[in-house]
């Protein structure tokens, strides 16, 4: 196994997560998908996000899953990211996998 692929990469995102920089974020994620098996995304506390960011994260989750890679958030969604999820109706449609990814809610028995 490639030594580099044994370790995860944490991607620290800028404070503005919007349509204006979604192409840059997409490129960053895509580069990491080629060299890592696990990618952890760190969203800055107080970051300002829009729906394009949530869409990018959702498509990245699907890409990771289809390639057998791990893609996750370093901490639960909060602030404007959480508000976008609520306003766009994502949270009410979450399954357990979605809740675990976005909100870090594990299944409890």
mmCIF file of N, CA, C and O in Angstrom:
data_model
loop_
_atom_site.group_PDB
_atom_site.id
_atom_site.type_symbol
_atom_site.label_atom_id
_atom_site.label_comp_id
_atom_site.label_asym_id
_atom_site.label_seq_id
_atom_site.Cartn_x
_atom_site.Cartn_y
_atom_site.Cartn_z
ATOM 1 N N UNK A 1 0.847 -1.188 0.000
ATOM 2 C CA UNK A 1 0.000 0.000 0.000
ATOM 3 C C UNK A 1 0.885 1.241 0.000
ATOM 4 O O UNK A 1 1.892 1.307 0.685
ATOM 5 N N UNK A 2 0.483 2.228 -0.747
ATOM 6 C CA UNK A 2 1.185 3.495 -0.802
ATOM 7 C C UNK A 2 1.149 4.131 0.587
ATOM 8 O O UNK A 2 0.098 4.303 1.181
ATOM 9 N N UNK A 3 2.323 4.476 1.126
ATOM 10 C CA UNK A 3 2.410 5.034 2.473
ATOM 11 C C UNK A 3 1.545 6.278 2.623
ATOM 12 O O UNK A 3 0.875 6.458 3.628
ATOM 13 N N UNK A 4 1.527 7.114 1.605
ATOM 14 C CA UNK A 4 0.747 8.340 1.670
ATOM 15 C C UNK A 4 -0.738 8.050 1.851
ATOM 16 O O UNK A 4 -1.443 8.782 2.528
ATOM 17 N N UNK A 5 -1.247 6.988 1.288
ATOM 18 C CA UNK A 5 -2.668 6.673 1.371
ATOM 19 C C UNK A 5 -3.072 6.128 2.729
ATOM 20 O O UNK A 5 -4.240 6.010 3.020
ATOM 21 N N UNK A 6 -2.108 5.794 3.576
ATOM 22 C CA UNK A 6 -2.423 5.286 4.904
ATOM 23 C C UNK A 6 -2.892 6.390 5.836
ATOM 24 O O UNK A 6 -3.535 6.122 6.833
ATOM 25 N N UNK A 7 -2.558 7.602 5.537
ATOM 26 C CA UNK A 7 -2.873 8.734 6.397
ATOM 27 C C UNK A 7 -4.014 9.549 5.803
ATOM 28 O O UNK A 7 -4.213 9.579 4.613
ATOM 29 N N UNK A 8 -4.740 10.220 6.687
ATOM 30 C CA UNK A 8 -5.821 11.048 6.187
ATOM 31 C C UNK A 8 -5.342 12.475 6.025
ATOM 32 O O UNK A 8 -4.348 12.883 6.600
ATOM 33 N N UNK A 9 -6.063 13.202 5.239
ATOM 34 C CA UNK A 9 -5.780 14.606 5.013
ATOM 35 C C UNK A 9 -6.940 15.411 5.549
ATOM 36 O O UNK A 9 -8.097 15.131 5.227
ATOM 37 N N UNK A 10 -6.646 16.377 6.371
ATOM 38 C CA UNK A 10 -7.676 17.279 6.854
ATOM 39 C C UNK A 10 -7.602 18.537 5.999
ATOM 40 O O UNK A 10 -6.545 19.152 5.880
ATOM 41 N N UNK A 11 -8.703 18.869 5.381
ATOM 42 C CA UNK A 11 -8.764 20.059 4.541
ATOM 43 C C UNK A 11 -9.423 21.166 5.347
ATOM 44 O O UNK A 11 -10.583 21.057 5.734
ATOM 45 N N UNK A 12 -8.666 22.213 5.618
ATOM 46 C CA UNK A 12 -9.195 23.364 6.341
ATOM 47 C C UNK A 12 -9.801 24.321 5.327
ATOM 48 O O UNK A 12 -9.114 24.783 4.418
ATOM 49 N N UNK A 13 -11.078 24.579 5.482
ATOM 50 C CA UNK A 13 -11.791 25.402 4.520
ATOM 51 C C UNK A 13 -11.762 26.868 4.909
ATOM 52 O O UNK A 13 -11.623 27.213 6.088
ATOM 53 N N UNK A 14 -11.931 27.757 3.922
ATOM 54 C CA UNK A 14 -11.956 29.195 4.212
ATOM 55 C C UNK A 14 -13.240 29.582 4.941
ATOM 56 O O UNK A 14 -14.166 28.781 5.071
ATOM 57 N N UNK A 15 -13.310 30.823 5.372
ATOM 58 C CA UNK A 15 -14.464 31.306 6.127
ATOM 59 C C UNK A 15 -15.684 31.558 5.241
ATOM 60 O O UNK A 15 -16.801 31.625 5.740
ATOM 61 N N UNK A 16 -15.481 31.683 3.941
ATOM 62 C CA UNK A 16 -16.594 31.884 3.015
ATOM 63 C C UNK A 16 -16.675 30.661 2.115
ATOM 64 O O UNK A 16 -15.722 30.316 1.418
ATOM 65 N N UNK A 17 -17.823 29.993 2.167
ATOM 66 C CA UNK A 17 -18.052 28.752 1.420
ATOM 67 C C UNK A 17 -19.255 28.979 0.514
ATOM 68 O O UNK A 17 -20.388 28.684 0.879
ATOM 69 N N UNK A 18 -18.989 29.547 -0.656
ATOM 70 C CA UNK A 18 -20.093 29.956 -1.519
ATOM 71 C C UNK A 18 -19.804 29.643 -2.977
ATOM 72 O O UNK A 18 -18.742 29.133 -3.324
ATOM 73 N N UNK A 19 -20.742 30.000 -3.808
ATOM 74 C CA UNK A 19 -20.638 29.783 -5.246
ATOM 75 C C UNK A 19 -19.372 30.442 -5.806
ATOM 76 O O UNK A 19 -18.809 29.961 -6.781
ATOM 77 N N UNK A 20 -18.914 31.477 -5.163
ATOM 78 C CA UNK A 20 -17.727 32.199 -5.652
ATOM 79 C C UNK A 20 -16.444 31.387 -5.545
ATOM 80 O O UNK A 20 -15.509 31.617 -6.297
ATOM 81 N N UNK A 21 -16.381 30.456 -4.594
ATOM 82 C CA UNK A 21 -15.158 29.657 -4.466
ATOM 83 C C UNK A 21 -15.409 28.149 -4.559
ATOM 84 O O UNK A 21 -14.537 27.352 -4.249
ATOM 85 N N UNK A 22 -16.586 27.759 -5.020
ATOM 86 C CA UNK A 22 -16.909 26.335 -5.086
ATOM 87 C C UNK A 22 -16.000 25.597 -6.078
ATOM 88 O O UNK A 22 -15.635 24.444 -5.849
ATOM 89 N N UNK A 23 -15.592 26.248 -7.156
ATOM 90 C CA UNK A 23 -14.697 25.611 -8.126
ATOM 91 C C UNK A 23 -13.342 25.328 -7.496
ATOM 92 O O UNK A 23 -12.770 24.244 -7.683
ATOM 93 N N UNK A 24 -12.841 26.259 -6.722
ATOM 94 C CA UNK A 24 -11.567 26.076 -6.012
ATOM 95 C C UNK A 24 -11.674 24.929 -5.000
ATOM 96 O O UNK A 24 -10.781 24.081 -4.902
ATOM 97 N N UNK A 25 -12.777 24.876 -4.264
ATOM 98 C CA UNK A 25 -12.980 23.803 -3.294
ATOM 99 C C UNK A 25 -13.115 22.448 -3.996
ATOM 100 O O UNK A 25 -12.555 21.452 -3.532
ATOM 101 N N UNK A 26 -13.830 22.431 -5.110
ATOM 102 C CA UNK A 26 -13.974 21.196 -5.878
ATOM 103 C C UNK A 26 -12.594 20.677 -6.305
ATOM 104 O O UNK A 26 -12.301 19.492 -6.165
ATOM 105 N N UNK A 27 -11.757 21.558 -6.804
ATOM 106 C CA UNK A 27 -10.407 21.158 -7.231
ATOM 107 C C UNK A 27 -9.599 20.613 -6.063
ATOM 108 O O UNK A 27 -8.882 19.612 -6.203
ATOM 109 N N UNK A 28 -9.710 21.259 -4.926
ATOM 110 C CA UNK A 28 -8.995 20.812 -3.730
ATOM 111 C C UNK A 28 -9.452 19.410 -3.320
ATOM 112 O O UNK A 28 -8.638 18.528 -3.054
ATOM 113 N N UNK A 29 -10.756 19.193 -3.287
ATOM 114 C CA UNK A 29 -11.291 17.869 -2.930
ATOM 115 C C UNK A 29 -10.853 16.827 -3.952
ATOM 116 O O UNK A 29 -10.442 15.728 -3.593
ATOM 117 N N UNK A 30 -10.965 17.169 -5.228
ATOM 118 C CA UNK A 30 -10.615 16.233 -6.288
ATOM 119 C C UNK A 30 -9.147 15.812 -6.204
ATOM 120 O O UNK A 30 -8.820 14.633 -6.359
ATOM 121 N N UNK A 31 -8.257 16.759 -5.939
ATOM 122 C CA UNK A 31 -6.835 16.440 -5.778
ATOM 123 C C UNK A 31 -6.632 15.456 -4.634
ATOM 124 O O UNK A 31 -5.851 14.510 -4.748
ATOM 125 N N UNK A 32 -7.330 15.668 -3.536
ATOM 126 C CA UNK A 32 -7.185 14.787 -2.379
ATOM 127 C C UNK A 32 -7.760 13.400 -2.652
ATOM 128 O O UNK A 32 -7.223 12.403 -2.180
ATOM 129 N N UNK A 33 -8.831 13.320 -3.422
ATOM 130 C CA UNK A 33 -9.403 12.013 -3.767
ATOM 131 C C UNK A 33 -8.401 11.161 -4.538
ATOM 132 O O UNK A 33 -8.410 9.940 -4.426
ATOM 133 N N UNK A 34 -7.539 11.802 -5.310
ATOM 134 C CA UNK A 34 -6.554 11.055 -6.097
ATOM 135 C C UNK A 34 -5.399 10.538 -5.252
ATOM 136 O O UNK A 34 -4.750 9.569 -5.630
ATOM 137 N N UNK A 35 -5.136 11.172 -4.119
ATOM 138 C CA UNK A 35 -3.958 10.784 -3.341
ATOM 139 C C UNK A 35 -4.256 10.227 -1.950
ATOM 140 O O UNK A 35 -3.350 9.729 -1.297
ATOM 141 N N UNK A 36 -5.487 10.299 -1.496
ATOM 142 C CA UNK A 36 -5.827 9.854 -0.136
ATOM 143 C C UNK A 36 -7.007 8.898 -0.140
ATOM 144 O O UNK A 36 -7.866 8.967 -1.008
ATOM 145 N N UNK A 37 -7.053 8.058 0.882
ATOM 146 C CA UNK A 37 -8.215 7.184 1.076
ATOM 147 C C UNK A 37 -9.200 7.784 2.061
ATOM 148 O O UNK A 37 -10.378 7.441 2.035
ATOM 149 N N UNK A 38 -8.727 8.659 2.936
ATOM 150 C CA UNK A 38 -9.581 9.305 3.928
ATOM 151 C C UNK A 38 -9.362 10.806 3.864
ATOM 152 O O UNK A 38 -8.221 11.273 3.924
ATOM 153 N N UNK A 39 -10.451 11.530 3.745
ATOM 154 C CA UNK A 39 -10.396 12.985 3.695
ATOM 155 C C UNK A 39 -11.348 13.524 4.756
ATOM 156 O O UNK A 39 -12.519 13.149 4.796
ATOM 157 N N UNK A 40 -10.813 14.370 5.609
ATOM 158 C CA UNK A 40 -11.621 14.990 6.658
ATOM 159 C C UNK A 40 -11.670 16.491 6.380
ATOM 160 O O UNK A 40 -10.634 17.134 6.208
ATOM 161 N N UNK A 41 -12.870 17.033 6.339
ATOM 162 C CA UNK A 41 -13.075 18.438 6.024
ATOM 163 C C UNK A 41 -13.344 19.204 7.314
ATOM 164 O O UNK A 41 -14.232 18.839 8.085
ATOM 165 N N UNK A 42 -12.570 20.270 7.525
ATOM 166 C CA UNK A 42 -12.732 21.130 8.705
ATOM 167 C C UNK A 42 -13.359 22.450 8.285
ATOM 168 O O UNK A 42 -12.764 23.214 7.525
ATOM 169 N N UNK A 43 -14.561 22.687 8.782
ATOM 170 C CA UNK A 43 -15.262 23.928 8.483
ATOM 171 C C UNK A 43 -14.974 24.914 9.605
ATOM 172 O O UNK A 43 -15.188 24.614 10.774
ATOM 173 N N UNK A 44 -14.495 26.083 9.230
ATOM 174 C CA UNK A 44 -14.170 27.124 10.195
ATOM 175 C C UNK A 44 -15.412 27.520 10.980
ATOM 176 O O UNK A 44 -16.486 27.707 10.392
ATOM 177 N N UNK A 45 -15.264 27.645 12.301
ATOM 178 C CA UNK A 45 -16.399 28.090 13.109
ATOM 179 C C UNK A 45 -16.793 29.488 12.658
ATOM 180 O O UNK A 45 -15.949 30.355 12.460
ATOM 181 N N UNK A 46 -18.063 29.683 12.442
ATOM 182 C CA UNK A 46 -18.551 30.975 11.977
ATOM 183 C C UNK A 46 -18.474 31.151 10.466
ATOM 184 O O UNK A 46 -18.720 32.237 9.953
ATOM 185 N N UNK A 47 -18.138 30.083 9.742
ATOM 186 C CA UNK A 47 -18.048 30.167 8.281
ATOM 187 C C UNK A 47 -19.406 30.527 7.692
ATOM 188 O O UNK A 47 -20.438 30.119 8.205
ATOM 189 N N UNK A 48 -19.378 31.293 6.611
ATOM 190 C CA UNK A 48 -20.594 31.658 5.888
ATOM 191 C C UNK A 48 -20.701 30.737 4.681
ATOM 192 O O UNK A 48 -19.808 30.700 3.846
ATOM 193 N N UNK A 49 -21.794 29.998 4.600
ATOM 194 C CA UNK A 49 -21.986 29.035 3.517
ATOM 195 C C UNK A 49 -23.277 29.304 2.767
ATOM 196 O O UNK A 49 -24.195 29.936 3.294
ATOM 197 N N UNK A 50 -23.325 28.807 1.529
ATOM 198 C CA UNK A 50 -24.565 28.843 0.775
ATOM 199 C C UNK A 50 -24.874 27.435 0.274
ATOM 200 O O UNK A 50 -24.124 26.491 0.532
ATOM 201 N N UNK A 51 -25.969 27.301 -0.434
ATOM 202 C CA UNK A 51 -26.427 25.992 -0.875
ATOM 203 C C UNK A 51 -25.423 25.301 -1.796
ATOM 204 O O UNK A 51 -25.311 24.075 -1.774
ATOM 205 N N UNK A 52 -24.666 26.057 -2.578
ATOM 206 C CA UNK A 52 -23.687 25.432 -3.475
ATOM 207 C C UNK A 52 -22.640 24.646 -2.679
ATOM 208 O O UNK A 52 -22.168 23.600 -3.135
ATOM 209 N N UNK A 53 -22.303 25.111 -1.486
ATOM 210 C CA UNK A 53 -21.340 24.392 -0.650
ATOM 211 C C UNK A 53 -21.927 23.060 -0.187
ATOM 212 O O UNK A 53 -21.272 22.023 -0.257
ATOM 213 N N UNK A 54 -23.171 23.075 0.266
ATOM 214 C CA UNK A 54 -23.825 21.842 0.705
ATOM 215 C C UNK A 54 -23.909 20.863 -0.469
ATOM 216 O O UNK A 54 -23.655 19.671 -0.316
ATOM 217 N N UNK A 55 -24.228 21.358 -1.652
ATOM 218 C CA UNK A 55 -24.289 20.505 -2.836
ATOM 219 C C UNK A 55 -22.919 19.904 -3.157
ATOM 220 O O UNK A 55 -22.832 18.725 -3.510
ATOM 221 N N UNK A 56 -21.871 20.687 -3.017
ATOM 222 C CA UNK A 56 -20.509 20.184 -3.254
ATOM 223 C C UNK A 56 -20.166 19.079 -2.261
ATOM 224 O O UNK A 56 -19.626 18.032 -2.637
ATOM 225 N N UNK A 57 -20.487 19.289 -1.008
ATOM 226 C CA UNK A 57 -20.204 18.280 0.016
ATOM 227 C C UNK A 57 -20.992 17.006 -0.263
ATOM 228 O O UNK A 57 -20.456 15.897 -0.182
ATOM 229 N N UNK A 58 -22.251 17.146 -0.621
ATOM 230 C CA UNK A 58 -23.071 15.968 -0.921
ATOM 231 C C UNK A 58 -22.528 15.203 -2.127
ATOM 232 O O UNK A 58 -22.462 13.974 -2.111
ATOM 233 N N UNK A 59 -22.114 15.903 -3.173
ATOM 234 C CA UNK A 59 -21.564 15.204 -4.343
ATOM 235 C C UNK A 59 -20.221 14.563 -3.997
ATOM 236 O O UNK A 59 -19.904 13.474 -4.487
ATOM 237 N N UNK A 60 -19.446 15.203 -3.144
ATOM 238 C CA UNK A 60 -18.158 14.633 -2.713
ATOM 239 C C UNK A 60 -18.380 13.373 -1.881
ATOM 240 O O UNK A 60 -17.623 12.406 -2.006
ATOM 241 N N UNK A 61 -19.408 13.375 -1.054
ATOM 242 C CA UNK A 61 -19.754 12.166 -0.280
ATOM 243 C C UNK A 61 -20.069 11.010 -1.218
ATOM 244 O O UNK A 61 -19.601 9.883 -1.016
ATOM 245 N N UNK A 62 -20.852 11.287 -2.229
ATOM 246 C CA UNK A 62 -21.227 10.233 -3.191
ATOM 247 C C UNK A 62 -20.003 9.735 -3.969
ATOM 248 O O UNK A 62 -19.861 8.541 -4.213
ATOM 249 N N UNK A 63 -19.151 10.664 -4.371
ATOM 250 C CA UNK A 63 -17.940 10.284 -5.091
ATOM 251 C C UNK A 63 -17.058 9.403 -4.211
ATOM 252 O O UNK A 63 -16.544 8.383 -4.657
ATOM 253 N N UNK A 64 -16.877 9.795 -2.965
ATOM 254 C CA UNK A 64 -16.053 9.011 -2.037
ATOM 255 C C UNK A 64 -16.625 7.611 -1.868
ATOM 256 O O UNK A 64 -15.884 6.622 -1.926
ATOM 257 N N UNK A 65 -17.917 7.532 -1.662
ATOM 258 C CA UNK A 65 -18.554 6.235 -1.457
ATOM 259 C C UNK A 65 -18.380 5.337 -2.683
ATOM 260 O O UNK A 65 -18.067 4.154 -2.555
ATOM 261 N N UNK A 66 -18.542 5.890 -3.875
ATOM 262 C CA UNK A 66 -18.415 5.092 -5.095
ATOM 263 C C UNK A 66 -16.986 4.615 -5.337
ATOM 264 O O UNK A 66 -16.770 3.612 -5.996
ATOM 265 N N UNK A 67 -16.018 5.337 -4.767
ATOM 266 C CA UNK A 67 -14.609 4.967 -4.945
ATOM 267 C C UNK A 67 -14.045 4.220 -3.738
ATOM 268 O O UNK A 67 -12.848 3.972 -3.662
ATOM 269 N N UNK A 68 -14.914 3.919 -2.754
ATOM 270 C CA UNK A 68 -14.465 3.190 -1.576
ATOM 271 C C UNK A 68 -13.580 4.013 -0.653
ATOM 272 O O UNK A 68 -12.753 3.483 0.070
ATOM 273 N N UNK A 69 -13.777 5.320 -0.652
ATOM 274 C CA UNK A 69 -12.980 6.216 0.180
ATOM 275 C C UNK A 69 -13.834 6.770 1.312
ATOM 276 O O UNK A 69 -15.047 6.693 1.279
ATOM 277 N N UNK A 70 -13.175 7.327 2.299
ATOM 278 C CA UNK A 70 -13.858 7.915 3.447
ATOM 279 C C UNK A 70 -13.804 9.433 3.328
ATOM 280 O O UNK A 70 -12.732 10.008 3.118
ATOM 281 N N UNK A 71 -14.947 10.070 3.480
ATOM 282 C CA UNK A 71 -15.063 11.519 3.413
ATOM 283 C C UNK A 71 -15.953 11.932 4.571
ATOM 284 O O UNK A 71 -17.078 11.451 4.696
ATOM 285 N N UNK A 72 -15.432 12.780 5.459
ATOM 286 C CA UNK A 72 -16.240 13.171 6.605
ATOM 287 C C UNK A 72 -15.890 14.562 7.095
ATOM 288 O O UNK A 72 -14.865 15.129 6.713
ATOM 289 N N UNK A 73 -16.762 15.086 7.935
ATOM 290 C CA UNK A 73 -16.547 16.389 8.558
ATOM 291 C C UNK A 73 -15.824 16.194 9.884
ATOM 292 O O UNK A 73 -16.108 15.241 10.608
ATOM 293 N N UNK A 74 -14.930 17.108 10.215
ATOM 294 C CA UNK A 74 -14.187 16.997 11.481
ATOM 295 C C UNK A 74 -15.079 17.279 12.684
ATOM 296 O O UNK A 74 -14.815 16.792 13.779
ATOM 297 N N UNK A 75 -16.143 18.048 12.479
ATOM 298 C CA UNK A 75 -17.072 18.364 13.564
ATOM 299 C C UNK A 75 -18.468 18.519 12.963
ATOM 300 O O UNK A 75 -18.612 18.716 11.759
ATOM 301 N N UNK A 76 -19.507 18.421 13.796
ATOM 302 C CA UNK A 76 -20.874 18.539 13.278
ATOM 303 C C UNK A 76 -21.128 19.895 12.619
ATOM 304 O O UNK A 76 -20.528 20.906 13.006
ATOM 305 N N UNK A 77 -22.006 19.899 11.661
ATOM 306 C CA UNK A 77 -22.395 21.153 11.014
ATOM 307 C C UNK A 77 -23.008 22.081 12.049
ATOM 308 O O UNK A 77 -23.764 21.648 12.916
ATOM 309 N N UNK A 78 -22.663 23.360 11.949
ATOM 310 C CA UNK A 78 -23.253 24.359 12.836
ATOM 311 C C UNK A 78 -23.330 25.678 12.094
ATOM 312 O O UNK A 78 -22.959 25.767 10.939
ATOM 313 N N UNK A 79 -23.812 26.694 12.739
ATOM 314 C CA UNK A 79 -23.872 28.027 12.148
ATOM 315 C C UNK A 79 -24.626 28.062 10.840
ATOM 316 O O UNK A 79 -25.685 27.451 10.692
ATOM 317 N N UNK A 80 -24.056 28.765 9.859
ATOM 318 C CA UNK A 80 -24.759 28.943 8.583
ATOM 319 C C UNK A 80 -24.890 27.641 7.805
ATOM 320 O O UNK A 80 -25.857 27.466 7.066
ATOM 321 N N UNK A 81 -23.959 26.702 7.987
ATOM 322 C CA UNK A 81 -24.079 25.410 7.301
ATOM 323 C C UNK A 81 -25.318 24.680 7.814
ATOM 324 O O UNK A 81 -26.121 24.166 7.031
ATOM 325 N N UNK A 82 -25.496 24.655 9.111
ATOM 326 C CA UNK A 82 -26.672 24.014 9.698
ATOM 327 C C UNK A 82 -27.957 24.717 9.256
ATOM 328 O O UNK A 82 -28.950 24.073 8.929
ATOM 329 N N UNK A 83 -27.936 26.044 9.198
ATOM 330 C CA UNK A 83 -29.112 26.798 8.758
ATOM 331 C C UNK A 83 -29.467 26.482 7.311
ATOM 332 O O UNK A 83 -30.640 26.352 6.971
ATOM 333 N N UNK A 84 -28.461 26.339 6.458
ATOM 334 C CA UNK A 84 -28.707 25.982 5.051
ATOM 335 C C UNK A 84 -29.357 24.605 4.982
ATOM 336 O O UNK A 84 -30.316 24.390 4.239
ATOM 337 N N UNK A 85 -28.818 23.659 5.758
ATOM 338 C CA UNK A 85 -29.386 22.304 5.773
ATOM 339 C C UNK A 85 -30.854 22.330 6.209
ATOM 340 O O UNK A 85 -31.690 21.628 5.645
ATOM 341 N N UNK A 86 -31.155 23.158 7.200
ATOM 342 C CA UNK A 86 -32.529 23.272 7.695
ATOM 343 C C UNK A 86 -33.435 23.941 6.664
ATOM 344 O O UNK A 86 -34.504 23.428 6.334
ATOM 345 N N UNK A 87 -33.016 25.092 6.140
ATOM 346 C CA UNK A 87 -33.851 25.849 5.192
ATOM 347 C C UNK A 87 -34.095 25.091 3.898
ATOM 348 O O UNK A 87 -35.164 25.216 3.300
ATOM 349 N N UNK A 88 -33.108 24.335 3.449
ATOM 350 C CA UNK A 88 -33.245 23.596 2.182
ATOM 351 C C UNK A 88 -34.004 22.283 2.358
ATOM 352 O O UNK A 88 -34.259 21.579 1.386
ATOM 353 N N UNK A 89 -34.365 21.949 3.600
ATOM 354 C CA UNK A 89 -35.155 20.747 3.857
ATOM 355 C C UNK A 89 -34.356 19.459 3.939
ATOM 356 O O UNK A 89 -34.921 18.374 3.944
ATOM 357 N N UNK A 90 -33.033 19.579 4.028
ATOM 358 C CA UNK A 90 -32.203 18.377 4.118
ATOM 359 C C UNK A 90 -32.430 17.621 5.423
ATOM 360 O O UNK A 90 -32.579 16.402 5.426
ATOM 361 N N UNK A 91 -32.435 18.333 6.538
ATOM 362 C CA UNK A 91 -32.479 17.683 7.850
ATOM 363 C C UNK A 91 -33.735 16.832 8.014
ATOM 364 O O UNK A 91 -33.664 15.713 8.515
ATOM 365 N N UNK A 92 -34.863 17.334 7.563
ATOM 366 C CA UNK A 92 -36.096 16.556 7.718
ATOM 367 C C UNK A 92 -36.096 15.293 6.863
ATOM 368 O O UNK A 92 -36.876 14.382 7.117
ATOM 369 N N UNK A 93 -35.218 15.224 5.885
ATOM 370 C CA UNK A 93 -35.132 14.037 5.019
ATOM 371 C C UNK A 93 -33.927 13.157 5.334
ATOM 372 O O UNK A 93 -33.682 12.167 4.640
ATOM 373 N N UNK A 94 -33.154 13.523 6.348
ATOM 374 C CA UNK A 94 -31.945 12.761 6.682
ATOM 375 C C UNK A 94 -32.274 11.318 7.034
ATOM 376 O O UNK A 94 -33.210 11.051 7.789
ATOM 377 N N UNK A 95 -31.462 10.401 6.525
ATOM 378 C CA UNK A 95 -31.478 9.035 7.033
ATOM 379 C C UNK A 95 -30.356 8.958 8.078
ATOM 380 O O UNK A 95 -29.694 9.971 8.367
ATOM 381 N N UNK A 96 -30.121 7.786 8.648
ATOM 382 C CA UNK A 96 -29.117 7.664 9.706
ATOM 383 C C UNK A 96 -27.709 8.015 9.208
ATOM 384 O O UNK A 96 -26.935 8.652 9.910
ATOM 385 N N UNK A 97 -27.395 7.609 7.981
ATOM 386 C CA UNK A 97 -26.077 7.906 7.414
ATOM 387 C C UNK A 97 -25.874 9.416 7.258
ATOM 388 O O UNK A 97 -24.809 9.942 7.564
ATOM 389 N N UNK A 98 -26.904 10.126 6.811
ATOM 390 C CA UNK A 98 -26.834 11.583 6.665
ATOM 391 C C UNK A 98 -26.657 12.262 8.022
ATOM 392 O O UNK A 98 -25.836 13.165 8.180
ATOM 393 N N UNK A 99 -27.456 11.829 9.000
ATOM 394 C CA UNK A 99 -27.376 12.414 10.343
ATOM 395 C C UNK A 99 -26.004 12.178 10.952
ATOM 396 O O UNK A 99 -25.450 13.057 11.614
ATOM 397 N N UNK A 100 -25.444 11.002 10.711
ATOM 398 C CA UNK A 100 -24.108 10.708 11.215
ATOM 399 C C UNK A 100 -23.078 11.611 10.538
ATOM 400 O O UNK A 100 -22.198 12.162 11.195
ATOM 401 N N UNK A 101 -23.178 11.773 9.219
ATOM 402 C CA UNK A 101 -22.215 12.606 8.497
ATOM 403 C C UNK A 101 -22.306 14.069 8.918
ATOM 404 O O UNK A 101 -21.323 14.666 9.347
ATOM 405 N N UNK A 102 -23.474 14.673 8.777
ATOM 406 C CA UNK A 102 -23.626 16.107 9.007
ATOM 407 C C UNK A 102 -23.670 16.498 10.479
ATOM 408 O O UNK A 102 -23.150 17.543 10.859
ATOM 409 N N UNK A 103 -24.322 15.681 11.299
ATOM 410 C CA UNK A 103 -24.556 16.060 12.697
ATOM 411 C C UNK A 103 -23.775 15.216 13.698
ATOM 412 O O UNK A 103 -23.870 15.438 14.892
ATOM 413 N N UNK A 104 -23.050 14.215 13.193
ATOM 414 C CA UNK A 104 -22.280 13.270 14.022
ATOM 415 C C UNK A 104 -23.167 12.546 15.023
ATOM 416 O O UNK A 104 -22.772 12.299 16.158
ATOM 417 N N UNK A 105 -24.367 12.209 14.581
ATOM 418 C CA UNK A 105 -25.298 11.461 15.434
ATOM 419 C C UNK A 105 -25.156 9.990 15.131
ATOM 420 O O UNK A 105 -25.499 9.530 14.043
ATOM 421 N N UNK A 106 -24.660 9.246 16.084
ATOM 422 C CA UNK A 106 -24.465 7.806 15.953
ATOM 423 C C UNK A 106 -25.745 7.070 16.311
ATOM 424 O O UNK A 106 -26.587 7.582 17.042
ATOM 425 N N UNK A 107 -25.871 5.857 15.809
ATOM 426 C CA UNK A 107 -27.004 5.002 16.171
ATOM 427 C C UNK A 107 -26.808 4.558 17.603
ATOM 428 O O UNK A 107 -25.735 4.105 17.982
ATOM 429 N N UNK A 108 -27.834 4.720 18.416
ATOM 430 C CA UNK A 108 -27.761 4.232 19.791
ATOM 431 C C UNK A 108 -28.859 3.215 20.009
ATOM 432 O O UNK A 108 -29.971 3.372 19.523
ATOM 433 N N UNK A 109 -28.511 2.170 20.711
ATOM 434 C CA UNK A 109 -29.474 1.099 20.982
ATOM 435 C C UNK A 109 -29.858 1.088 22.428
ATOM 436 O O UNK A 109 -29.168 1.453 23.295
#
